[in-house]
Amino acid sequence: MILHLSVFGLVSFAGKTTEISMNSYKEDQQFIKAAIDQANIALENGDVPIGAVIVHQNKIIAKGYNQRHKLNDPTAHAEIIAITAAAEYIGNWRLHGCTIYVTLEPCPMCAGALVLARIDRLVYGCDDPKAGAVKSLYNIVQDTRLNHRLEVTNGILADECSAILTDFFKKKRNSTDNDF
């Protein structure tokens, strides 16, 4: 049930390939770029550069970036911060009608939070082979045993999202401050 984007503007959904509109793809790119801007804030703060934005009615209503090191809080992931801000903005913990855009495939904690927040759609940049809970290791957001499932589109600006993380960890490995 994950939508896999190809270079031809096609998506695979439940084994069927269909064409997506160029407007939808361009909107996804626009909002992933906004998530990348959030990731760059995390980078400037010395945290793992992951960013997220939540969109409702084609408008960004919440933003988040990783702040685990800044806040000394293991739950301060970009998605969690954005979900909290979106719930405050809407005035309800149920985020129906919302799409979250994230630079990296969500971890198990964040994937669970997306389900609990009843977000309709997840769009993310690059896969996370070590902790991904949407495609790589698990598929929490589409688990039929849960009471809510999300539509998923992955691979939007994947190379750009991946490069930010690769560069960050390469620099960390080469520095004396490598407590990640």
mmCIF file of C-alpha atoms in Angstrom:
data_model
loop_
_atom_site.group_PDB
_atom_site.id
_atom_site.type_symbol
_atom_site.label_atom_id
_atom_site.label_comp_id
_atom_site.label_asym_id
_atom_site.label_seq_id
_atom_site.Cartn_x
_atom_site.Cartn_y
_atom_site.Cartn_z
ATOM 1 C CA MET A 1 0.000 0.000 0.000
ATOM 2 C CA ILE A 2 3.013 2.302 -0.174
ATOM 3 C CA LEU A 3 3.163 4.623 -3.146
ATOM 4 C CA HIS A 4 6.551 4.340 -4.792
ATOM 5 C CA LEU A 5 7.405 7.279 -6.997
ATOM 6 C CA SER A 6 9.220 6.666 -10.220
ATOM 7 C CA VAL A 7 11.012 9.171 -12.414
ATOM 8 C CA PHE A 8 8.108 9.017 -14.872
ATOM 9 C CA GLY A 9 5.461 10.430 -12.512
ATOM 10 C CA LEU A 10 3.974 7.012 -11.837
ATOM 11 C CA VAL A 11 3.166 5.476 -8.497
ATOM 12 C CA SER A 12 2.705 1.904 -7.453
ATOM 13 C CA PHE A 13 -0.153 1.367 -5.034
ATOM 14 C CA ALA A 14 -1.081 -2.141 -3.931
ATOM 15 C CA GLY A 15 0.728 -3.606 -6.929
ATOM 16 C CA LYS A 16 -1.000 -1.415 -9.526
ATOM 17 C CA THR A 17 0.817 1.341 -11.376
ATOM 18 C CA THR A 18 -1.031 4.556 -12.072
ATOM 19 C CA GLU A 19 -0.087 8.023 -13.211
ATOM 20 C CA ILE A 20 -0.141 10.860 -10.702
ATOM 21 C CA SER A 21 -0.794 14.443 -11.658
ATOM 22 C CA MET A 22 2.220 16.670 -12.111
ATOM 23 C CA ASN A 23 0.534 19.244 -9.847
ATOM 24 C CA SER A 24 0.376 16.729 -6.998
ATOM 25 C CA TYR A 25 4.022 15.771 -7.512
ATOM 26 C CA LYS A 26 5.082 19.437 -7.601
ATOM 27 C CA GLU A 27 3.109 20.129 -4.426
ATOM 28 C CA ASP A 28 4.814 17.173 -2.739
ATOM 29 C CA GLN A 29 8.200 18.523 -3.814
ATOM 30 C CA GLN A 30 7.330 22.008 -2.549
ATOM 31 C CA PHE A 31 6.357 20.709 0.886
ATOM 32 C CA ILE A 32 9.343 18.330 1.127
ATOM 33 C CA LYS A 33 11.548 21.370 0.411
ATOM 34 C CA ALA A 34 9.889 23.072 3.397
ATOM 35 C CA ALA A 35 10.728 19.975 5.482
ATOM 36 C CA ILE A 36 14.328 20.183 4.224
ATOM 37 C CA ASP A 37 14.408 23.807 5.447
ATOM 38 C CA GLN A 38 13.425 22.496 8.886
ATOM 39 C CA ALA A 39 16.141 19.824 8.680
ATOM 40 C CA ASN A 40 18.662 22.573 8.020
ATOM 41 C CA ILE A 41 17.625 24.287 11.264
ATOM 42 C CA ALA A 42 18.373 21.049 13.123
ATOM 43 C CA LEU A 43 21.716 20.903 11.313
ATOM 44 C CA GLU A 44 22.554 24.465 12.393
ATOM 45 C CA ASN A 45 21.761 23.443 15.984
ATOM 46 C CA GLY A 46 24.070 20.413 15.741
ATOM 47 C CA ASP A 47 21.236 17.887 15.789
ATOM 48 C CA VAL A 48 20.505 15.130 13.287
ATOM 49 C CA PRO A 49 19.068 17.002 10.277
ATOM 50 C CA ILE A 50 15.525 15.702 9.977
ATOM 51 C CA GLY A 51 12.621 18.037 9.308
ATOM 52 C CA ALA A 52 8.850 17.807 9.022
ATOM 53 C CA VAL A 53 5.907 19.994 8.062
ATOM 54 C CA ILE A 54 2.196 19.284 8.356
ATOM 55 C CA VAL A 55 -0.162 20.569 5.693
ATOM 56 C CA HIS A 56 -3.913 21.102 5.999
ATOM 57 C CA GLN A 57 -5.984 22.483 3.117
ATOM 58 C CA ASN A 58 -2.788 23.096 1.118
ATOM 59 C CA LYS A 59 -1.307 25.299 3.880
ATOM 60 C CA ILE A 60 1.581 24.542 6.237
ATOM 61 C CA ILE A 61 0.082 24.582 9.732
ATOM 62 C CA ALA A 62 2.998 23.104 11.695
ATOM 63 C CA LYS A 63 6.749 22.641 11.426
ATOM 64 C CA GLY A 64 9.258 20.573 13.326
ATOM 65 C CA TYR A 65 12.893 19.615 13.316
ATOM 66 C CA ASN A 66 14.948 17.221 15.411
ATOM 67 C CA GLN A 67 15.772 18.665 18.811
ATOM 68 C CA ARG A 68 16.858 15.588 20.762
ATOM 69 C CA HIS A 69 20.293 16.954 21.643
ATOM 70 C CA LYS A 70 19.156 20.535 22.049
ATOM 71 C CA LEU A 71 16.401 19.573 24.514
ATOM 72 C CA ASN A 72 18.019 16.403 25.904
ATOM 73 C CA ASP A 73 14.754 14.690 25.039
ATOM 74 C CA PRO A 74 14.749 11.335 23.220
ATOM 75 C CA THR A 75 11.193 11.989 21.989
ATOM 76 C CA ALA A 76 11.973 15.377 20.391
ATOM 77 C CA HIS A 77 11.830 14.049 16.840
ATOM 78 C CA ALA A 78 10.742 16.353 14.018
ATOM 79 C CA GLU A 79 7.474 14.471 13.524
ATOM 80 C CA ILE A 80 6.483 14.579 17.211
ATOM 81 C CA ILE A 81 7.164 18.314 17.429
ATOM 82 C CA ALA A 82 5.166 18.957 14.240
ATOM 83 C CA ILE A 83 2.245 16.775 15.406
ATOM 84 C CA THR A 84 2.056 18.653 18.703
ATOM 85 C CA ALA A 85 2.078 22.011 16.910
ATOM 86 C CA ALA A 86 -0.566 20.878 14.396
ATOM 87 C CA ALA A 87 -2.886 19.625 17.148
ATOM 88 C CA GLU A 88 -2.530 22.965 18.909
ATOM 89 C CA TYR A 89 -3.265 24.837 15.666
ATOM 90 C CA ILE A 90 -6.348 22.754 14.802
ATOM 91 C CA GLY A 91 -7.517 22.526 18.403
ATOM 92 C CA ASN A 92 -7.917 18.763 18.259
ATOM 93 C CA TRP A 93 -5.614 15.762 18.620
ATOM 94 C CA ARG A 94 -7.247 14.167 15.576
ATOM 95 C CA LEU A 95 -5.445 15.527 12.531
ATOM 96 C CA HIS A 96 -7.930 14.403 9.883
ATOM 97 C CA GLY A 97 -7.349 16.054 6.522
ATOM 98 C CA CYS A 98 -3.635 16.547 7.216
ATOM 99 C CA THR A 99 -0.542 15.389 5.359
ATOM 100 C CA ILE A 100 2.862 15.200 7.019
ATOM 101 C CA TYR A 101 6.001 15.678 4.932
ATOM 102 C CA VAL A 102 9.217 14.315 6.455
ATOM 103 C CA THR A 103 12.759 14.159 5.104
ATOM 104 C CA LEU A 104 13.406 10.639 6.480
ATOM 105 C CA GLU A 105 11.209 7.553 6.845
ATOM 106 C CA PRO A 106 9.692 7.718 10.355
ATOM 107 C CA CYS A 107 10.935 5.519 13.186
ATOM 108 C CA PRO A 108 8.578 3.230 15.178
ATOM 109 C CA MET A 109 7.751 5.935 17.734
ATOM 110 C CA CYS A 110 6.896 8.513 15.086
ATOM 111 C CA ALA A 111 5.022 6.048 12.877
ATOM 112 C CA GLY A 112 2.885 5.111 15.877
ATOM 113 C CA ALA A 113 2.251 8.767 16.657
ATOM 114 C CA LEU A 114 1.120 9.364 13.052
ATOM 115 C CA VAL A 115 -1.431 6.572 13.403
ATOM 116 C CA LEU A 116 -2.627 7.824 16.799
ATOM 117 C CA ALA A 117 -2.975 11.389 15.454
ATOM 118 C CA ARG A 118 -5.170 10.068 12.600
ATOM 119 C CA ILE A 119 -3.087 11.856 9.954
ATOM 120 C CA ASP A 120 -4.371 10.973 6.471
ATOM 121 C CA ARG A 121 -1.171 10.919 4.460
ATOM 122 C CA LEU A 122 2.581 10.610 4.913
ATOM 123 C CA VAL A 123 5.082 11.787 2.305
ATOM 124 C CA TYR A 124 8.758 11.231 3.003
ATOM 125 C CA GLY A 125 12.069 11.686 1.246
ATOM 126 C CA CYS A 126 14.523 8.866 1.888
ATOM 127 C CA ASP A 127 14.237 5.421 3.414
ATOM 128 C CA ASP A 128 15.826 4.586 6.774
ATOM 129 C CA PRO A 129 17.218 1.039 6.552
ATOM 130 C CA LYS A 130 18.240 1.036 10.234
ATOM 131 C CA ALA A 131 15.084 2.337 11.917
ATOM 132 C CA GLY A 132 12.380 2.880 9.292
ATOM 133 C CA ALA A 133 8.914 1.827 10.425
ATOM 134 C CA VAL A 134 6.980 2.550 7.232
ATOM 135 C CA LYS A 135 8.793 0.474 4.637
ATOM 136 C CA SER A 136 12.320 -0.545 5.594
ATOM 137 C CA LEU A 137 11.838 -2.609 8.791
ATOM 138 C CA TYR A 138 8.126 -2.391 9.585
ATOM 139 C CA ASN A 139 4.946 -0.914 8.162
ATOM 140 C CA ILE A 140 3.221 0.443 11.238
ATOM 141 C CA VAL A 141 1.257 3.121 9.369
ATOM 142 C CA GLN A 142 -0.578 0.555 7.236
ATOM 143 C CA ASP A 143 -0.901 -2.303 9.710
ATOM 144 C CA THR A 144 -4.446 -3.656 9.331
ATOM 145 C CA ARG A 145 -4.519 -4.614 13.018
ATOM 146 C CA LEU A 146 -4.556 -0.923 13.961
ATOM 147 C CA ASN A 147 -7.598 1.339 13.868
ATOM 148 C CA HIS A 148 -6.157 3.861 11.382
ATOM 149 C CA ARG A 149 -3.945 3.624 8.318
ATOM 150 C CA LEU A 150 -2.168 6.297 6.290
ATOM 151 C CA GLU A 151 -1.642 6.700 2.590
ATOM 152 C CA VAL A 152 2.119 6.778 1.974
ATOM 153 C CA THR A 153 4.235 8.315 -0.776
ATOM 154 C CA ASN A 154 7.999 7.889 -0.528
ATOM 155 C CA GLY A 155 11.023 8.927 -2.536
ATOM 156 C CA ILE A 156 10.196 12.630 -2.993
ATOM 157 C CA LEU A 157 13.558 14.429 -3.316
ATOM 158 C CA ALA A 158 15.144 11.317 -1.794
ATOM 159 C CA ASP A 159 18.664 12.113 -3.008
ATOM 160 C CA GLU A 160 18.604 15.588 -1.489
ATOM 161 C CA CYS A 161 17.185 14.322 1.810
ATOM 162 C CA SER A 162 19.730 11.505 1.949
ATOM 163 C CA ALA A 163 22.669 13.797 1.136
ATOM 164 C CA ILE A 164 21.939 16.058 4.117
ATOM 165 C CA LEU A 165 22.062 13.079 6.480
ATOM 166 C CA THR A 166 25.087 11.457 4.811
ATOM 167 C CA ASP A 167 27.094 14.690 5.016
ATOM 168 C CA PHE A 168 26.099 15.227 8.642
ATOM 169 C CA PHE A 169 27.205 11.772 9.774
ATOM 170 C CA LYS A 170 30.388 11.882 7.681
ATOM 171 C CA LYS A 171 31.369 15.107 9.468
ATOM 172 C CA LYS A 172 30.429 13.621 12.848
ATOM 173 C CA ARG A 173 32.585 10.547 12.249
ATOM 174 C CA ASN A 174 35.546 12.784 11.405
ATOM 175 C CA SER A 175 35.158 15.055 14.439
ATOM 176 C CA THR A 176 35.847 14.593 18.128
ATOM 177 C CA ASP A 177 32.184 15.399 18.910
ATOM 178 C CA ASN A 178 30.631 12.155 17.696
ATOM 179 C CA ASP A 179 28.188 11.332 20.473
ATOM 180 C CA PHE A 180 25.457 10.265 18.064
#
